[in-house]
Coordinates of C-alpha atoms in Angstrom, one line a residue:
X19 CA 10.9 -11.9 12.4
X20 CA 7.8 -9.8 12.8
X21 CA 4.7 -11.9 13.2
X22 CA 2.1 -9.3 12.6
X23 CA 1.6 -8.3 8.9
X24 CA -0.8 -5.6 7.6
X25 CA -3.4 -7.3 5.3
X26 CA -3.1 -5.1 2.3
X27 CA -5.5 -7.3 0.3
X28 CA -8.3 -6.7 2.9
X29 CA -7.5 -3.2 4.2
X30 CA -5.9 -1.4 1.2
X31 CA -5.1 2.2 2.0
X32 CA -6.2 4.5 -0.8
X33 CA -3.5 7.1 0.0
X34 CA -0.4 5.5 1.5
X35 CA 2.5 7.8 2.4
X36 CA 6.0 7.0 3.4
X37 CA 8.1 10.0 4.7
X38 CA 11.6 10.2 6.1
X39 CA 11.5 12.5 9.1
X40 CA 14.8 14.4 9.5
X41 CA 15.9 15.8 12.8
X42 CA 17.5 19.2 12.9
X43 CA 18.2 21.9 15.6
X44 CA 18.5 25.6 15.0
X45 CA 20.9 27.6 17.2
X46 CA 20.3 31.1 18.5
X47 CA 20.0 34.0 16.0
X48 CA 22.7 36.6 15.6
X49 CA 21.8 40.3 15.4
X50 CA 21.8 39.9 11.6
X51 CA 19.1 37.2 11.8
X52 CA 21.5 34.4 11.0
X53 CA 21.5 31.1 12.8
X54 CA 23.1 27.7 12.4
X55 CA 21.1 24.6 11.6
X56 CA 22.7 21.4 12.9
X57 CA 21.4 18.2 11.2
X58 CA 21.5 14.7 12.6
X59 CA 21.7 11.4 10.7
X60 CA 19.1 10.0 13.1
X61 CA 16.3 10.2 10.5
X62 CA 13.3 7.8 10.8
X63 CA 10.3 6.8 8.8
X64 CA 6.7 7.9 9.3
X65 CA 4.0 5.9 7.5
X66 CA 0.5 7.0 7.0
X67 CA -2.2 4.7 5.7
X68 CA -4.9 7.2 4.7
X69 CA -8.5 6.6 3.7
X70 CA -8.8 2.8 4.3
X71 CA -12.2 1.7 3.0
X72 CA -14.1 -0.5 5.4
X73 CA -17.5 -1.7 4.4
X74 CA -17.7 -5.4 5.1
X75 CA -17.8 -7.6 8.1
X76 CA -14.5 -9.2 6.9
X77 CA -12.8 -5.8 6.9
X78 CA -14.2 -4.9 10.4
X79 CA -12.8 -8.1 11.8
X80 CA -9.4 -7.6 10.0
X81 CA -9.2 -4.0 11.4
X82 CA -9.9 -5.2 15.0
X83 CA -7.5 -8.1 14.6
X84 CA -4.7 -5.7 13.6
X85 CA -5.7 -3.4 16.5
X86 CA -5.5 -6.2 19.0
X87 CA -2.3 -7.5 17.5
X88 CA -0.5 -4.1 17.7
X89 CA -1.8 -3.6 21.3
X90 CA -1.3 0.1 21.1
X91 CA 2.4 0.8 20.6
X92 CA 3.5 -2.4 22.3
X93 CA 4.0 -4.8 19.3
X94 CA 5.6 -4.1 15.9
X95 CA 3.9 -4.7 12.6
X96 CA 5.3 -5.3 9.1
X97 CA 3.8 -2.9 6.6
X98 CA 3.9 -3.2 2.8
X99 CA 5.4 -0.3 0.8
X100 CA 2.9 0.4 -1.9
X101 CA 4.6 2.3 -4.7
X102 CA 4.2 3.1 -8.4
X103 CA 7.8 4.0 -9.1
X104 CA 9.6 0.7 -8.5
X105 CA 12.2 -0.1 -11.1
X106 CA 10.4 -1.7 -14.1
X107 CA 12.2 -3.4 -17.0
X108 CA 11.1 -2.4 -20.5
X109 CA 8.0 -4.3 -21.4
X110 CA 7.4 -5.6 -17.9
X111 CA 4.3 -5.0 -15.8
X112 CA 4.2 -4.2 -12.1
X113 CA 4.3 -7.2 -9.8
X114 CA 0.8 -8.1 -8.8
X115 CA -0.4 -11.0 -6.5
X116 CA -1.4 -14.2 -8.2
X117 CA -4.1 -16.4 -6.7
X118 CA -4.2 -20.1 -6.1
X119 CA -5.2 -22.3 -9.0
X120 CA -8.9 -22.1 -7.8
X121 CA -8.8 -18.3 -8.0
X122 CA -8.6 -17.7 -4.2
X123 CA -6.0 -15.8 -2.3
X124 CA -4.4 -16.3 1.1
X125 CA -6.5 -15.4 4.2
X126 CA -5.0 -11.9 4.4
X127 CA -5.9 -11.2 0.7
X128 CA -2.3 -11.7 -0.5
X129 CA -1.2 -14.0 -3.3
X130 CA 2.0 -15.4 -4.9
X131 CA 4.4 -12.8 -6.3
X132 CA 7.2 -12.9 -8.7
X133 CA 10.0 -10.3 -9.2
X134 CA 11.0 -7.8 -11.8
X135 CA 14.4 -7.0 -10.1
X136 CA 17.3 -8.9 -8.9
X137 CA 19.6 -6.6 -6.9
X138 CA 22.1 -7.7 -4.2
X139 CA 24.7 -6.0 -2.1
X140 CA 28.1 -6.3 -3.9
X141 CA 29.9 -5.7 -0.5
X142 CA 29.0 -5.8 3.1
X143 CA 27.5 -2.7 4.9
X144 CA 27.8 -1.8 8.5
X145 CA 25.3 -0.2 10.9
X146 CA 25.0 3.5 10.1
X147 CA 26.2 3.2 6.5
X148 CA 24.6 5.5 3.9
X149 CA 26.4 4.2 0.8
X150 CA 26.7 0.8 -0.8
X151 CA 27.9 -0.9 -4.0
X152 CA 25.1 -3.1 -5.5
X153 CA 24.9 -5.7 -8.3
X154 CA 21.9 -5.8 -10.5
X155 CA 21.5 -9.0 -12.5
X156 CA 18.3 -7.9 -14.1
X157 CA 15.6 -5.2 -13.6
X158 CA 14.6 -1.7 -14.3
X159 CA 16.6 1.5 -14.1
X160 CA 17.8 2.3 -10.5
X161 CA 17.0 6.0 -9.8
X162 CA 16.9 8.4 -6.8
X163 CA 13.6 8.3 -4.9
X164 CA 13.0 4.6 -5.3
X165 CA 12.5 2.5 -2.1
X166 CA 14.0 -0.8 -1.2
X167 CA 14.1 -3.0 1.9
X168 CA 16.8 -5.2 3.3
X169 CA 15.1 -7.7 5.6
X170 CA 12.4 -5.6 7.5
X171 CA 14.2 -2.3 7.1
X172 CA 13.2 0.3 4.5
X173 CA 15.6 2.7 2.7
X174 CA 15.3 5.3 -0.1
X175 CA 17.9 5.8 -2.8
X176 CA 19.5 9.3 -2.8
X177 CA 22.0 9.0 -5.6
X178 CA 23.0 6.4 -8.2
X179 CA 26.3 6.1 -10.2
X180 CA 27.3 3.4 -12.5
X181 CA 30.6 1.7 -11.7
X182 CA 33.2 2.2 -14.5
X183 CA 33.9 -0.9 -16.6
X184 CA 30.9 -2.8 -15.1
X185 CA 27.5 -3.5 -16.7
X186 CA 25.9 -4.6 -13.5
X187 CA 27.4 -2.7 -10.6
X188 CA 26.3 0.7 -9.2
X189 CA 27.3 2.9 -6.2
X190 CA 24.3 4.2 -4.4
X191 CA 23.7 6.4 -1.4
X192 CA 20.5 6.0 0.7
X193 CA 18.7 7.2 3.7
X194 CA 18.0 6.6 6.6
X195 CA 21.3 5.2 7.7
X196 CA 21.6 1.4 7.7
X197 CA 19.7 0.0 10.7
X198 CA 21.5 -3.4 10.6
X199 CA 24.7 -4.7 9.1
X200 CA 24.3 -6.9 6.0
X201 CA 26.7 -9.2 4.1
X202 CA 27.6 -9.2 0.5
X203 CA 25.0 -11.1 -1.6
X204 CA 22.1 -10.1 0.6
X205 CA 19.0 -9.3 -1.6
X206 CA 17.6 -5.8 -1.8
X207 CA 13.8 -5.9 -2.3
X208 CA 12.6 -3.3 -4.8
X209 CA 9.4 -5.0 -6.0
X210 CA 7.7 -5.5 -2.7
X211 CA 9.5 -3.5 0.0
X212 CA 8.4 -3.7 3.6
X213 CA 9.0 -1.7 6.8
X214 CA 8.8 -2.7 10.5
X215 CA 6.8 -0.1 12.4
X216 CA 4.6 0.5 15.4
X217 CA 1.5 2.6 15.8
X218 CA 2.2 6.2 16.4
X219 CA -0.2 6.4 19.3
X220 CA -1.8 3.9 21.6
X221 CA -5.3 4.8 20.3
X222 CA -4.4 5.0 16.6
X223 CA -6.7 2.0 15.8
X224 CA -9.6 2.7 18.0
X225 CA -12.9 1.5 16.4
X226 CA -13.8 4.2 13.8
X227 CA -17.1 2.6 12.5
X228 CA -20.4 4.2 11.7
X229 CA -23.3 1.8 12.0
X230 CA -20.8 -0.8 13.4
X231 CA -19.3 -1.4 9.9
X232 CA -18.6 1.6 7.7
X233 CA -15.5 3.8 7.9
X234 CA -12.6 5.3 6.0
X235 CA -10.0 5.6 8.8
X236 CA -6.5 6.9 8.6
X237 CA -3.8 5.4 10.8
X238 CA -0.2 6.5 11.4
X239 CA 2.9 4.5 12.2
X240 CA 6.5 5.2 13.1
X241 CA 9.5 3.1 12.2
X242 CA 10.4 0.5 14.9
X243 CA 14.0 0.9 15.7
X244 CA 14.4 -2.0 18.1

C-alpha cells in the first residue's frame, strides 16, 4: 500500500492529463520508402498535473511535504485520476467529497465519498491480460475511453461488448496490460480511480515560488511498475 497520497483538495491541478505511452520501433526503410513498425504491449502511463494554483501558506507547505515525501524519484505516490467522463447513471451527479458534520474536511482536503458504480471482475485475470469479463450491479454506461483502477493500478477501456443473455455482464478490453493478477469479485473503481506513480525527474518538484508563496507549477509523473 502506497503511503504518500497527492492532496487534491489542497493542490488541485487545473489541467490534469493521463496518457498511455506506447512503445514502438521502426525498422529500416526499403527503396520504396516502406518500413515495418513493431509495437510492444509494454505501454505505461504518463501523468501531468498542469497549472497547480499555489497562493497560500498551506499550499506551500503541502507542496514541500509532497516534494520531500517523493524524495525525487525514490518513493512512489498515489495520484487521483480526475475525470469528467466516469460512467454516470441517469439522474445521478458526479461523486464529490462530503465533509464532516461540522463542515470540515480531512487534513489533505479530501472528504467522504460514495459511489455511482458497482463493477467487479466476473472472472480472474492474470498478469499481462488485456481482456476481462465484468459484472455491473449498478452504474452508468460502460464505454471505451473510460478509466478504472484495480487496487493502485490504472487502466483504460478499449472496447465493450454486452454478454448475450446477461443484463449485467460485459466483455471489455483494456490497456495497459494488467500489472497484477486479480481474482473474480475484485472491485473495479470507476468513480475515483487512482494510479501509483513516481516523479518523472528528481527535480520535478523543486520550489517554484515567487515571493516565497505564489506559483502555478506543472509536475510530471510516470507509472510506477514495481
